[in-house]
XYZ file of C-alpha atoms in Angstrom:
729
model
C 29.505 2.812 -25.157
C 26.314 4.614 -26.322
C 24.215 6.679 -23.970
C 20.933 4.952 -24.880
C 20.134 1.407 -25.966
C 16.710 1.062 -27.583
C 15.323 -2.470 -27.592
C 12.592 -2.847 -30.221
C 10.781 -6.222 -30.328
C 8.927 -6.831 -33.599
C 6.055 -9.139 -34.457
C 3.530 -8.600 -37.282
C 4.010 -4.834 -37.442
C 5.422 -4.448 -40.946
C 2.930 -1.648 -41.675
C 4.223 0.447 -38.785
C 7.842 -0.654 -38.413
C 9.458 1.798 -40.839
C 7.732 4.746 -39.203
C 8.910 3.556 -35.794
C 12.542 3.092 -36.868
C 12.612 6.375 -38.802
C 11.353 8.217 -35.734
C 14.377 6.854 -33.821
C 17.122 7.145 -36.402
C 16.153 10.648 -37.522
C 16.432 12.069 -34.007
C 18.886 14.930 -33.511
C 20.485 12.932 -30.664
C 22.742 10.272 -32.222
C 24.506 8.563 -29.277
C 22.291 5.491 -29.447
C 22.123 1.873 -30.483
C 19.005 0.041 -31.647
C 18.638 -3.636 -30.817
C 15.791 -4.831 -33.003
C 14.426 -8.240 -32.070
C 12.589 -10.159 -34.791
C 10.267 -12.351 -32.720
C 9.947 -14.869 -35.553
C 7.497 -12.513 -37.255
C 5.677 -14.239 -40.147
C 5.409 -11.002 -42.186
C 8.141 -8.779 -43.627
C 9.480 -7.407 -40.327
C 12.729 -9.389 -40.479
C 13.583 -8.148 -43.961
C 12.806 -4.551 -43.001
C 15.082 -4.809 -39.968
C 17.918 -6.209 -42.068
C 17.470 -3.394 -44.571
C 17.835 -0.772 -41.842
C 20.828 -2.561 -40.305
C 22.584 -2.599 -43.681
C 22.390 1.177 -44.018
C 22.777 2.307 -40.396
C 25.491 0.784 -38.175
C 23.579 1.791 -35.058
C 20.981 -0.906 -35.804
C 21.648 -4.490 -34.682
C 19.155 -7.220 -35.540
C 18.479 -10.371 -33.531
C 16.356 -13.011 -35.321
C 14.811 -15.390 -32.782
C 14.419 -19.064 -33.830
C 10.869 -19.176 -32.470
C 8.155 -16.795 -31.359
C 8.502 -16.126 -27.629
C 6.152 -13.182 -27.047
C 6.717 -9.533 -26.265
C 8.221 -9.829 -22.776
C 10.730 -12.552 -23.555
C 11.680 -10.834 -26.842
C 12.672 -7.830 -24.749
C 14.689 -10.136 -22.498
C 16.444 -11.541 -25.561
C 17.618 -8.089 -26.534
C 18.912 -7.087 -23.103
C 22.268 -8.991 -23.188
C 23.187 -7.115 -26.364
C 22.561 -3.673 -24.826
C 25.732 -1.736 -24.044
C 24.267 1.704 -23.372
C 24.148 3.511 -20.051
C 20.352 3.442 -20.219
C 17.823 1.058 -21.749
C 14.643 2.147 -23.527
C 12.055 -0.514 -24.459
C 10.207 0.841 -27.512
C 7.228 -1.005 -28.992
C 7.557 -1.318 -32.747
C 4.193 0.231 -33.615
C 4.853 3.383 -31.551
C 6.946 6.377 -32.574
C 9.165 8.940 -30.918
C 8.366 12.620 -31.329
C 11.122 14.843 -32.782
C 13.686 15.844 -30.180
C 12.580 13.186 -27.703
C 15.931 11.432 -27.248
C 17.790 14.734 -26.861
C 15.343 15.836 -24.184
C 15.697 12.475 -22.401
C 19.499 12.655 -22.508
C 19.487 16.225 -21.201
C 17.170 15.300 -18.332
C 19.288 12.265 -17.412
C 22.358 14.472 -17.189
C 20.486 17.154 -15.264
C 19.280 14.659 -12.643
C 22.596 12.824 -12.247
C 21.717 9.528 -13.960
C 18.724 8.308 -11.938
C 17.697 4.660 -11.801
C 14.521 5.398 -13.771
C 13.350 8.382 -15.833
C 9.596 8.574 -16.489
C 8.433 10.713 -19.406
C 5.111 11.662 -20.950
C 3.309 10.263 -23.978
C 0.259 10.914 -26.126
C -2.244 8.421 -27.480
C -2.567 8.693 -31.247
C -5.702 7.109 -32.659
C -6.106 5.353 -35.997
C -8.668 7.970 -37.078
C -6.161 10.791 -36.508
C -6.973 12.074 -33.035
C -4.386 12.736 -30.342
C -4.898 12.772 -26.580
C -2.286 13.500 -23.956
C -1.769 11.247 -20.950
C -4.568 12.199 -18.552
C -2.202 12.172 -15.542
C 0.477 14.357 -17.099
C 0.449 16.676 -14.084
C 2.105 13.915 -12.038
C 5.261 14.377 -14.118
C 5.446 18.089 -13.462
C 4.820 17.888 -9.726
C 8.520 17.965 -8.844
C 11.799 18.647 -10.614
C 13.846 16.740 -8.005
C 14.722 13.046 -7.914
C 12.596 10.961 -5.553
C 11.502 7.488 -4.518
C 8.056 5.953 -4.915
C 7.532 6.467 -1.187
C 8.314 10.164 -1.548
C 6.067 10.655 -4.580
C 3.546 7.755 -4.611
C 1.460 9.375 -7.356
C 4.066 8.052 -9.799
C 2.482 4.605 -9.319
C -0.876 5.903 -10.558
C 0.499 6.301 -14.076
C -0.224 3.625 -16.640
C 1.810 0.572 -15.663
C 3.734 0.207 -18.898
C 7.413 -0.219 -19.676
C 7.757 2.093 -22.709
C 7.251 5.473 -20.960
C 10.516 5.090 -19.055
C 14.238 4.648 -19.547
C 16.215 2.536 -17.086
C 19.813 2.684 -15.923
C 21.227 -0.578 -17.286
C 23.346 -1.280 -14.219
C 20.242 -0.885 -12.044
C 18.401 -3.487 -14.147
C 21.293 -5.926 -13.962
C 21.931 -5.444 -10.244
C 18.305 -6.328 -9.473
C 17.968 -9.062 -12.084
C 14.797 -7.578 -13.567
C 13.357 -9.587 -16.458
C 9.983 -9.854 -18.191
C 7.774 -12.916 -17.585
C 5.844 -14.633 -20.379
C 2.214 -13.903 -21.122
C -0.081 -10.891 -21.432
C 0.288 -7.944 -19.026
C 4.008 -8.610 -18.725
C 4.611 -4.928 -17.935
C 2.865 -5.265 -14.556
C 5.434 -7.498 -12.761
C 8.204 -5.399 -14.305
C 6.993 -1.868 -13.576
C 5.852 -2.227 -9.979
C 9.077 -3.922 -8.788
C 11.239 -1.482 -10.745
C 9.576 1.645 -9.362
C 9.398 0.304 -5.808
C 13.094 -0.671 -5.898
C 14.438 2.500 -7.465
C 16.368 4.739 -5.091
C 16.348 7.645 -7.567
C 13.425 8.350 -9.904
C 13.193 11.424 -12.121
C 10.475 12.706 -14.433
C 10.407 14.551 -17.726
C 7.264 16.607 -18.310
C 7.474 16.272 -22.077
C 5.660 14.118 -24.608
C 8.359 11.871 -26.012
C 6.334 9.028 -27.485
C 3.203 8.567 -29.569
C 1.343 5.533 -28.259
C -0.476 4.158 -31.294
C -4.086 3.087 -30.713
C -4.653 0.599 -33.511
C -8.115 -0.085 -34.875
C -7.313 -3.785 -34.876
C -4.338 -5.961 -34.080
C -3.877 -4.660 -30.533
C -3.109 -7.727 -28.411
C -4.889 -6.462 -25.306
C -8.043 -5.704 -27.305
C -8.224 -9.270 -28.624
C -10.918 -11.454 -27.090
C -9.107 -14.414 -25.540
C -8.601 -16.471 -22.413
C -5.032 -15.138 -22.481
C -6.314 -12.261 -20.335
C -6.294 -14.730 -17.427
C -2.519 -14.170 -17.533
C -2.985 -11.034 -15.470
C -3.664 -13.219 -12.425
C -0.267 -14.896 -12.703
C 1.392 -11.530 -13.232
C 0.039 -10.244 -9.905
C 1.190 -13.445 -8.200
C 4.661 -12.502 -9.427
C 4.270 -8.977 -8.028
C 3.422 -10.348 -4.577
C 6.215 -12.929 -4.807
C 8.569 -10.004 -5.368
C 7.225 -8.342 -2.222
C 7.828 -11.581 -0.314
C 11.478 -11.392 -1.375
C 11.811 -7.754 -0.270
C 10.456 -7.434 3.300
C 11.415 -3.756 3.332
C 8.686 -3.140 0.740
C 5.921 -4.799 2.762
C 4.209 -1.419 3.328
C 3.070 -1.498 -0.313
C 0.862 -4.607 0.081
C -2.428 -2.729 0.714
C -1.799 -0.457 -2.254
C -0.921 -3.305 -4.623
C -3.827 -5.388 -3.365
C -6.221 -2.566 -4.241
C -4.558 -1.998 -7.629
C -4.836 -5.702 -8.412
C -8.577 -5.696 -7.731
C -9.145 -2.537 -9.781
C -7.082 -3.864 -12.692
C -8.785 -7.254 -12.845
C -12.279 -5.807 -12.545
C -11.423 -3.348 -15.304
C -10.478 -6.245 -17.580
C -13.720 -8.030 -16.664
C -15.772 -4.932 -17.469
C -14.215 -4.469 -20.916
C -16.591 -5.921 -23.519
C -13.828 -7.084 -25.870
C -11.350 -8.794 -23.548
C -12.763 -12.055 -22.201
C -14.991 -14.587 -23.976
C -18.488 -14.331 -22.447
C -18.357 -17.959 -21.295
C -15.130 -17.273 -19.369
C -16.218 -14.209 -17.405
C -17.729 -16.045 -14.416
C -14.555 -18.120 -14.063
C -12.379 -14.993 -14.316
C -14.399 -13.329 -11.536
C -14.130 -16.412 -9.330
C -10.375 -16.767 -9.792
C -9.838 -13.039 -9.258
C -11.821 -13.222 -6.006
C -9.728 -16.203 -4.875
C -6.518 -14.312 -5.594
C -7.871 -11.206 -3.893
C -8.636 -13.153 -0.742
C -5.309 -14.990 -0.842
C -3.288 -11.751 -0.771
C -5.692 -9.758 1.359
C -3.845 -7.582 3.909
C -5.219 -7.471 7.406
C -8.245 -5.202 7.624
C -8.704 -4.810 3.862
C -12.282 -4.752 2.560
C -13.063 -7.333 -0.112
C -15.758 -5.114 -1.595
C -17.531 -6.504 -4.652
C -14.976 -9.339 -4.860
C -16.280 -10.646 -1.568
C -19.570 -11.627 -3.201
C -20.698 -13.826 -6.065
C -20.521 -13.255 -9.794
C -24.339 -12.914 -10.132
C -24.256 -10.290 -7.371
C -21.475 -8.474 -9.236
C -23.543 -8.499 -12.435
C -26.579 -7.124 -10.615
C -24.468 -4.353 -9.145
C -22.999 -3.517 -12.565
C -26.443 -3.512 -14.160
C -27.851 -1.330 -11.409
C -25.014 1.107 -11.900
C -25.636 1.271 -15.647
C -29.368 1.701 -15.156
C -28.754 4.400 -12.593
C -26.460 6.293 -14.921
C -28.813 5.898 -17.864
C -31.757 6.862 -15.671
C -29.934 9.986 -14.606
C -29.205 10.893 -18.198
C -32.805 10.195 -19.216
C -34.133 12.270 -16.331
C -31.870 15.112 -17.363
C -33.164 14.888 -20.935
C -36.747 14.889 -19.694
C -36.088 17.891 -17.445
C -34.520 19.772 -20.330
C -37.385 18.912 -22.675
C -40.100 19.602 -20.133
C -38.359 22.701 -18.895
C -38.039 24.366 -22.292
C -41.697 25.512 -22.470
C -41.487 26.678 -18.880
C -38.336 28.651 -19.589
C -39.938 30.190 -22.680
C -43.004 31.072 -20.680
C -40.855 32.585 -17.936
C -38.929 34.569 -20.535
C -42.238 35.811 -21.913
C -43.355 36.903 -18.451
C -40.101 38.734 -17.899
C -40.489 40.351 -21.312
C -43.683 41.940 -20.088
C -41.584 43.716 -17.471
C -39.440 45.380 -20.155
C -35.675 45.598 -20.491
C -33.322 46.823 -17.800
C -31.731 49.801 -19.587
C -28.683 49.710 -17.301
C -27.907 45.992 -17.453
C -24.932 44.871 -19.587
C -23.996 41.202 -19.968
C -20.380 40.464 -20.906
C -18.612 37.342 -22.083
C -15.243 36.613 -23.685
C -13.420 33.646 -25.220
C -16.384 31.269 -24.845
C -17.145 32.380 -21.272
C -13.569 32.005 -19.984
C -13.438 35.155 -17.895
C -12.454 38.810 -17.908
C -10.563 38.898 -21.215
C -10.037 40.738 -24.472
C -12.186 43.516 -25.900
C -15.191 42.862 -23.633
C -12.951 43.264 -20.554
C -11.626 46.609 -21.833
C -15.178 47.832 -22.444
C -16.277 46.611 -19.001
C -13.449 48.402 -17.180
C -14.080 51.646 -19.027
C -17.819 51.437 -18.365
C -17.123 51.136 -14.643
C -15.104 54.361 -14.826
C -17.282 56.608 -16.966
C -20.711 55.010 -16.535
C -20.808 53.512 -13.030
C -24.601 53.367 -13.103
C -24.378 50.553 -15.684
C -24.549 47.145 -14.044
C -22.012 44.863 -15.720
C -22.428 41.109 -15.209
C -20.055 38.490 -16.623
C -21.247 35.141 -17.949
C -18.700 32.410 -17.153
C -18.709 28.760 -18.100
C -18.125 27.135 -14.691
C -17.255 27.607 -11.039
C -13.524 27.289 -11.721
C -13.556 30.331 -14.011
C -15.773 32.192 -11.546
C -13.250 31.576 -8.757
C -10.587 33.345 -10.793
C -12.561 36.575 -11.161
C -11.790 39.605 -8.963
C -13.972 39.704 -5.864
C -15.875 42.796 -7.002
C -16.871 41.402 -10.421
C -20.494 40.273 -10.576
C -21.015 37.066 -12.540
C -23.446 34.265 -13.367
C -22.810 30.717 -14.540
C -23.791 29.853 -18.085
C -27.265 28.290 -18.394
C -28.046 28.778 -14.703
C -31.418 30.183 -13.572
C -29.727 33.536 -12.889
C -28.261 33.494 -16.400
C -31.677 32.907 -17.948
C -33.224 35.616 -15.795
C -30.605 38.189 -16.765
C -30.574 37.352 -20.475
C -34.330 37.952 -20.524
C -33.883 41.435 -19.046
C -30.528 42.801 -20.258
C -30.449 45.752 -22.619
C -26.845 45.219 -23.775
C -24.797 42.144 -24.679
C -21.031 42.449 -25.304
C -19.124 39.388 -26.525
C -16.177 38.464 -28.756
C -17.673 35.129 -29.829
C -21.291 34.146 -30.397
C -23.729 33.706 -27.546
C -25.302 30.234 -27.192
C -27.984 29.377 -29.717
C -30.686 29.102 -27.041
C -30.397 32.808 -26.196
C -33.418 34.635 -27.637
C -32.744 38.222 -28.723
C -35.453 40.452 -27.360
C -36.690 43.458 -29.310
C -34.821 46.535 -28.156
C -31.764 44.674 -26.864
C -28.396 45.659 -28.315
C -25.721 43.096 -29.189
C -22.183 44.423 -29.566
C -19.812 41.957 -31.201
C -16.155 42.813 -30.683
C -14.533 39.928 -32.631
C -11.064 38.697 -31.624
C -8.677 40.622 -33.809
C -8.130 41.705 -37.382
C -8.866 38.794 -39.741
C -6.113 37.233 -41.825
C -7.448 33.678 -42.067
C -10.785 32.832 -43.696
C -13.725 32.934 -41.300
C -17.487 32.532 -41.280
C -19.183 31.919 -44.618
C -15.827 32.017 -46.409
C -15.030 28.647 -44.826
C -17.721 26.987 -46.943
C -15.097 26.515 -49.644
C -12.521 25.128 -47.197
C -13.862 21.747 -46.006
C -10.761 20.900 -43.988
C -10.745 24.182 -42.093
C -14.449 23.978 -41.243
C -14.273 20.397 -39.954
C -16.747 20.201 -37.075
C -17.817 23.818 -37.633
C -21.492 24.496 -38.448
C -21.424 27.602 -40.664
C -25.229 28.011 -41.049
C -25.720 27.772 -37.285
C -22.957 30.327 -36.720
C -24.621 32.753 -39.140
C -27.977 32.335 -37.402
C -26.300 33.387 -34.166
C -24.564 36.298 -35.889
C -27.978 37.543 -37.032
C -28.373 38.846 -33.456
C -25.490 41.319 -33.813
C -26.347 45.017 -33.907
C -22.796 46.398 -33.959
C -19.591 44.833 -35.285
C -16.459 46.582 -34.020
C -13.668 47.177 -36.515
C -10.127 48.528 -36.172
C -9.601 49.163 -39.888
C -11.407 49.201 -43.224
C -9.955 45.807 -44.094
C -11.809 44.252 -41.142
C -14.985 46.072 -42.075
C -14.991 44.585 -45.574
C -14.077 41.106 -44.348
C -16.724 40.923 -41.626
C -19.440 42.068 -44.022
C -18.372 39.372 -46.477
C -17.763 36.563 -43.978
C -20.896 37.308 -41.927
C -23.688 38.261 -44.342
C -26.016 39.364 -41.544
C -27.824 42.534 -40.428
C -25.292 44.394 -38.267
C -23.731 47.820 -38.738
C -19.942 48.180 -38.698
C -18.676 50.400 -35.885
C -15.328 52.047 -36.600
C -14.373 52.232 -32.970
C -10.966 50.566 -32.982
C -10.163 47.535 -30.823
C -10.778 48.248 -27.120
C -8.208 45.699 -25.964
C -5.535 47.586 -27.927
C -6.021 50.838 -26.005
C -3.358 49.741 -23.555
C -0.917 49.113 -26.425
C -1.544 52.489 -28.020
C -1.094 54.253 -24.693
C 2.010 52.243 -23.792
C 0.669 50.553 -20.671
C 2.783 48.786 -18.072
C 3.428 45.063 -17.799
C 4.942 42.992 -14.991
C 5.541 40.027 -17.320
C 9.332 40.393 -17.271
C 9.447 40.609 -13.483
C 7.173 37.600 -13.008
C 9.352 35.458 -15.242
C 12.707 36.773 -14.055
C 13.719 38.268 -17.407
C 16.644 40.690 -16.986
C 15.781 44.290 -17.737
C 18.535 44.641 -20.345
C 17.501 41.558 -22.349
C 15.979 41.801 -25.810
C 12.732 39.851 -25.573
C 11.814 37.982 -28.766
C 8.169 36.910 -28.771
C 7.449 33.938 -31.031
C 3.697 33.539 -31.642
C 2.769 30.950 -34.293
C -0.835 30.287 -35.267
C -2.586 26.928 -35.553
C -2.638 24.880 -38.763
C -5.785 23.405 -40.233
C -3.883 20.960 -42.404
C -2.917 18.807 -39.409
C -5.233 17.308 -36.838
C -4.766 19.051 -33.517
C -3.581 22.250 -35.179
C 0.035 22.268 -33.995
C 3.176 22.009 -36.113
C 6.691 22.756 -34.861
C 7.876 25.105 -37.588
C 11.211 25.918 -35.942
C 13.523 24.257 -33.420
C 13.019 26.423 -30.347
C 16.204 25.246 -28.628
C 18.260 26.123 -31.689
C 16.531 29.494 -32.138
C 17.104 30.436 -28.481
C 20.774 29.472 -28.793
C 21.204 31.336 -32.076
C 19.720 34.490 -30.571
C 22.633 34.426 -28.147
C 23.376 36.097 -24.833
C 21.274 39.069 -23.871
C 18.132 37.649 -25.494
C 15.110 35.862 -24.044
C 12.826 33.831 -26.293
C 9.168 33.942 -25.232
C 6.756 31.508 -26.917
C 2.997 31.948 -27.091
C 1.104 29.241 -28.970
C -2.412 29.782 -30.320
C -4.997 30.067 -27.491
C -6.746 26.906 -28.695
C -3.583 24.949 -27.841
C -3.415 25.923 -24.155
C -4.726 22.466 -23.285
C -3.962 19.293 -25.188
C -0.617 17.817 -26.205
C 1.024 20.761 -28.030
C 2.834 22.259 -25.031
C 3.861 18.813 -23.830
C 5.826 18.231 -27.031
C 8.802 20.024 -25.548
C 7.659 23.575 -24.785
C 6.827 22.941 -21.119
C 10.178 21.216 -20.580
C 12.116 24.022 -22.319
C 10.320 26.496 -20.056
C 11.265 24.506 -16.945
C 14.891 24.419 -18.054
C 14.942 28.160 -18.663
C 15.651 27.892 -22.390
C 12.420 29.677 -23.317
C 9.542 31.309 -21.469
C 6.202 29.635 -22.215
C 3.543 32.370 -22.306
C 0.820 30.257 -23.915
C -1.333 30.170 -20.788
C -0.926 33.884 -19.991
C -4.531 35.135 -19.973
C -3.751 38.660 -21.154
C -1.906 38.813 -24.458
C -1.329 42.563 -24.082
C 0.946 42.017 -21.073
C 3.113 39.653 -23.124
C 3.230 42.023 -26.093
C 4.153 44.997 -23.920
C 7.131 43.043 -22.577
C 8.418 42.091 -26.052
C 10.932 44.022 -28.132
C 10.194 42.161 -31.356
C 7.467 39.806 -32.581
C 8.190 36.753 -34.716
C 5.014 35.212 -36.065
C 3.716 33.419 -39.080
C 0.060 34.126 -39.740
C -1.247 35.027 -36.289
C -3.615 37.984 -36.025
C -1.469 39.035 -33.068
C 0.670 40.945 -35.591
C -2.143 43.463 -36.172
C -2.373 44.193 -32.447
C 1.383 44.253 -31.906
C 1.807 46.782 -34.736
C 0.234 49.388 -32.438
C 3.437 49.306 -30.381
C 5.503 50.331 -33.416
C 8.089 47.674 -32.614
C 9.759 45.333 -35.131
C 7.851 42.370 -36.537
C 9.287 39.437 -38.503
C 6.972 37.131 -40.487
C 8.204 33.530 -40.759
C 6.274 32.163 -43.746
C 7.899 28.847 -44.566
C 4.582 27.082 -45.312
C 2.531 29.955 -46.732
C 1.345 28.009 -49.798
C 0.169 25.051 -47.704
C -1.464 27.306 -45.140
C -3.431 29.326 -47.690
C -4.474 26.212 -49.605
C -5.940 24.638 -46.468
C -7.370 27.679 -44.687
C -7.424 30.637 -47.070
C -6.241 34.185 -46.375
C -7.697 37.629 -46.992
C -4.341 39.177 -47.881
C -0.906 38.004 -48.890
C 0.991 38.726 -45.701
C 4.252 37.874 -47.445
C 3.687 40.755 -49.896
C 2.071 43.193 -47.449
C 4.131 42.318 -44.399
C 4.705 44.435 -41.275
C 8.436 43.732 -41.494
C 10.909 41.366 -43.069
C 9.717 37.931 -44.222
C 11.724 34.722 -43.807
C 10.938 31.610 -45.834
C 13.332 29.247 -44.056
C 14.964 28.955 -40.661
C 18.272 29.977 -42.210
C 16.728 33.272 -43.348
C 15.128 33.819 -39.947
C 18.405 33.249 -38.094
C 20.236 35.560 -40.510
C 17.764 38.395 -39.876
C 18.616 38.322 -36.166
C 22.331 37.655 -36.577
C 22.695 40.571 -39.003
C 20.389 42.985 -37.169
C 18.176 43.191 -40.224
C 15.080 42.597 -38.109
C 15.222 46.224 -36.959
C 16.747 48.053 -39.923
C 15.287 51.026 -41.824
C 13.455 48.807 -44.283
C 11.770 47.033 -41.374
C 10.626 50.399 -40.012
C 9.263 51.472 -43.405
C 7.305 48.248 -43.848
C 5.926 48.561 -40.328
C 4.799 52.145 -40.890
C 2.879 51.173 -44.026
C 1.289 48.248 -42.212
C 0.280 50.378 -39.214
C -1.304 53.050 -41.351
C -3.545 50.437 -42.937
C -4.360 48.034 -40.142
C -4.206 50.238 -37.014
C -6.319 52.890 -38.703
C -8.942 53.349 -35.983
C -6.856 52.413 -32.930
C -6.180 55.677 -31.070
C -6.232 54.558 -27.431
C -9.891 55.464 -26.863
C -11.720 52.567 -28.470
C -13.271 51.307 -25.229
C -14.471 54.800 -24.339
C -15.948 55.141 -27.823
C -17.899 51.894 -27.409
C -19.244 52.891 -24.003
C -20.213 56.443 -24.917
C -21.676 55.852 -28.359
C -23.072 52.314 -28.208
C -24.039 51.894 -24.547
C -24.857 55.472 -23.500
C -25.911 56.920 -26.856
C -23.703 59.968 -26.363
C -21.318 61.666 -28.812
C -17.597 61.401 -28.197
C -16.070 64.605 -26.814
C -13.962 66.421 -29.423
C -10.682 67.100 -27.642
C -8.157 66.844 -30.407
C -8.017 63.047 -30.579
C -8.361 61.634 -34.095
C -11.751 60.007 -34.506
C -12.551 57.416 -37.157
C -15.027 58.221 -39.850
C -18.376 56.429 -39.494
C -18.948 53.532 -41.854
C -21.726 53.471 -44.394
C -25.043 52.810 -42.677
C -23.355 53.068 -39.269
C -25.534 54.102 -36.337
C -22.900 55.981 -34.361
C -23.995 59.557 -33.550
C -21.844 62.213 -35.135
C -19.074 63.572 -32.946
C -19.368 67.141 -31.699
């Protein structure tokens, strides 16, 4: 008896069917059976299914004598299922790698619940990917529950394919799919309301394909009236289960919302049928109305509904138009106000800070800010943050303004100094006498700025000329090494002077600062912490590629090791972490440090860094700890993005070109041998050249205060050509 039975109904999906079946049969978890149901498909689906069945004994094919529709095709496959659990997979969707293994592990962990609900991502025909908007519902609890104990589970999309079901539970309750469109509705509500034990898996297991055409529910047809019969079936189920009567108000409201959503969609109902659909929905809504429930818009007429919809659209459009008018009319006023403030002169003690696109007290600007508070307390430091949520996360004594607020405009018109690691907004006008200090965000390995003009894939959606116009405001460009100096002057052909200050955020690494990262994540003090920090890829949409199997790597590292994973900062939100990383973190297999705001705290806690082409390696080298470069797709990466140096030839440690080589380096101890130390020393001498633990002080004293650095025996970097730093004394 297999653990999982996958029932895959097929109808006119020959273009997607192979991809779907391959995504199942190539899973690392093999204890499955696939019951493929050919719903009398007029295309080549039947032949494709037979081909797969001939070469894989796990595939069984059922050819139906006539087309019965999606729901009844699923029913046809159910009697042939012998697995402990049933998974209904639509034949144009695909499983993500490792999905079935993660599902099986979670089923075992939760003691075989009646239903396991997992996450999914929408994948669009044009290449985009978007995670389920209510993914947080799946991570709200790790315990089993009922719908009454966790009602938010009913707010998820009412579909059948984001769940697996205990087969005995299905049979005991006699659950089957009805005919018609929206057949998932009278299945999912009864199943979830009846389940005594529901569990969740906070992991993207399925890619829900959003087809440009051919999607049944996006086809204009009177078949959408079927939804009314489906809700009659839902309420008939409630009639048969008096103990579930408490759910009537909820389901009544959901029915109204669902039907009105269908009515509002421009591509669902024929225009001539919309008035009838409204009338029949209103009749159904009244028929199942619980005592005291408000009929709302369904209590009126269809013309009244249309007027209300039109008024809502006009109101929204009017609001948008008014906002556009205010912006347009306000621009001259803002310019005039800026001009008036300019007459008052600059505030010589006012410094505006921003980091990571206004995301808070981070990176180099934060290190400069903290040092300025210590050695130049008369300087008023104000942080520009993007919204109230970021502002709420700032320490209570940190002064801040919201981006594009009146206070922001007032301060930008008066500030003497601007410190940022990315460009300020284009609307900011640089006043004569103001000083812009650009800190960057690390030593460059990947092509940036003007160098992206020859890499159309990497610059997708990136306006290089606009970026260079903003970079024209820079006065000082901080560098940690001569390599960075040459790259920035090439990538940003602007008017700044390079400042050989070192990287302020790396001061804490050079000095060997403290980190509570291990304590916060319960990592034993005697464990070897392996930090895996891959960068994003420009050759795939979304930027994320699983280069190694994290579960396997953590297991191969063995006892006494903790694997910490930090994805690229751009992947903190979006689907990347939901593709298994969040679930591995919950299960204690790895520690997910992607959302940790301060990279230095993670690096300080690590004993060795494994990376591919992340600039984190240049920062981590300051710690003089082992680094391993995993470069299994170097040729593809450089072809798509470009690189300023061959990190496989000038590496900070050993280089692996396959997972086998990577695992061998750790199994043999080669990751920390003498050759590793020699490579690291050469790398540090070149790329940590100006990092001496006093970079932030150097920025404050020389660029903000105009003072020389005190000569107290600390190595100082030589000034760059044309550099405005005063000579040290």
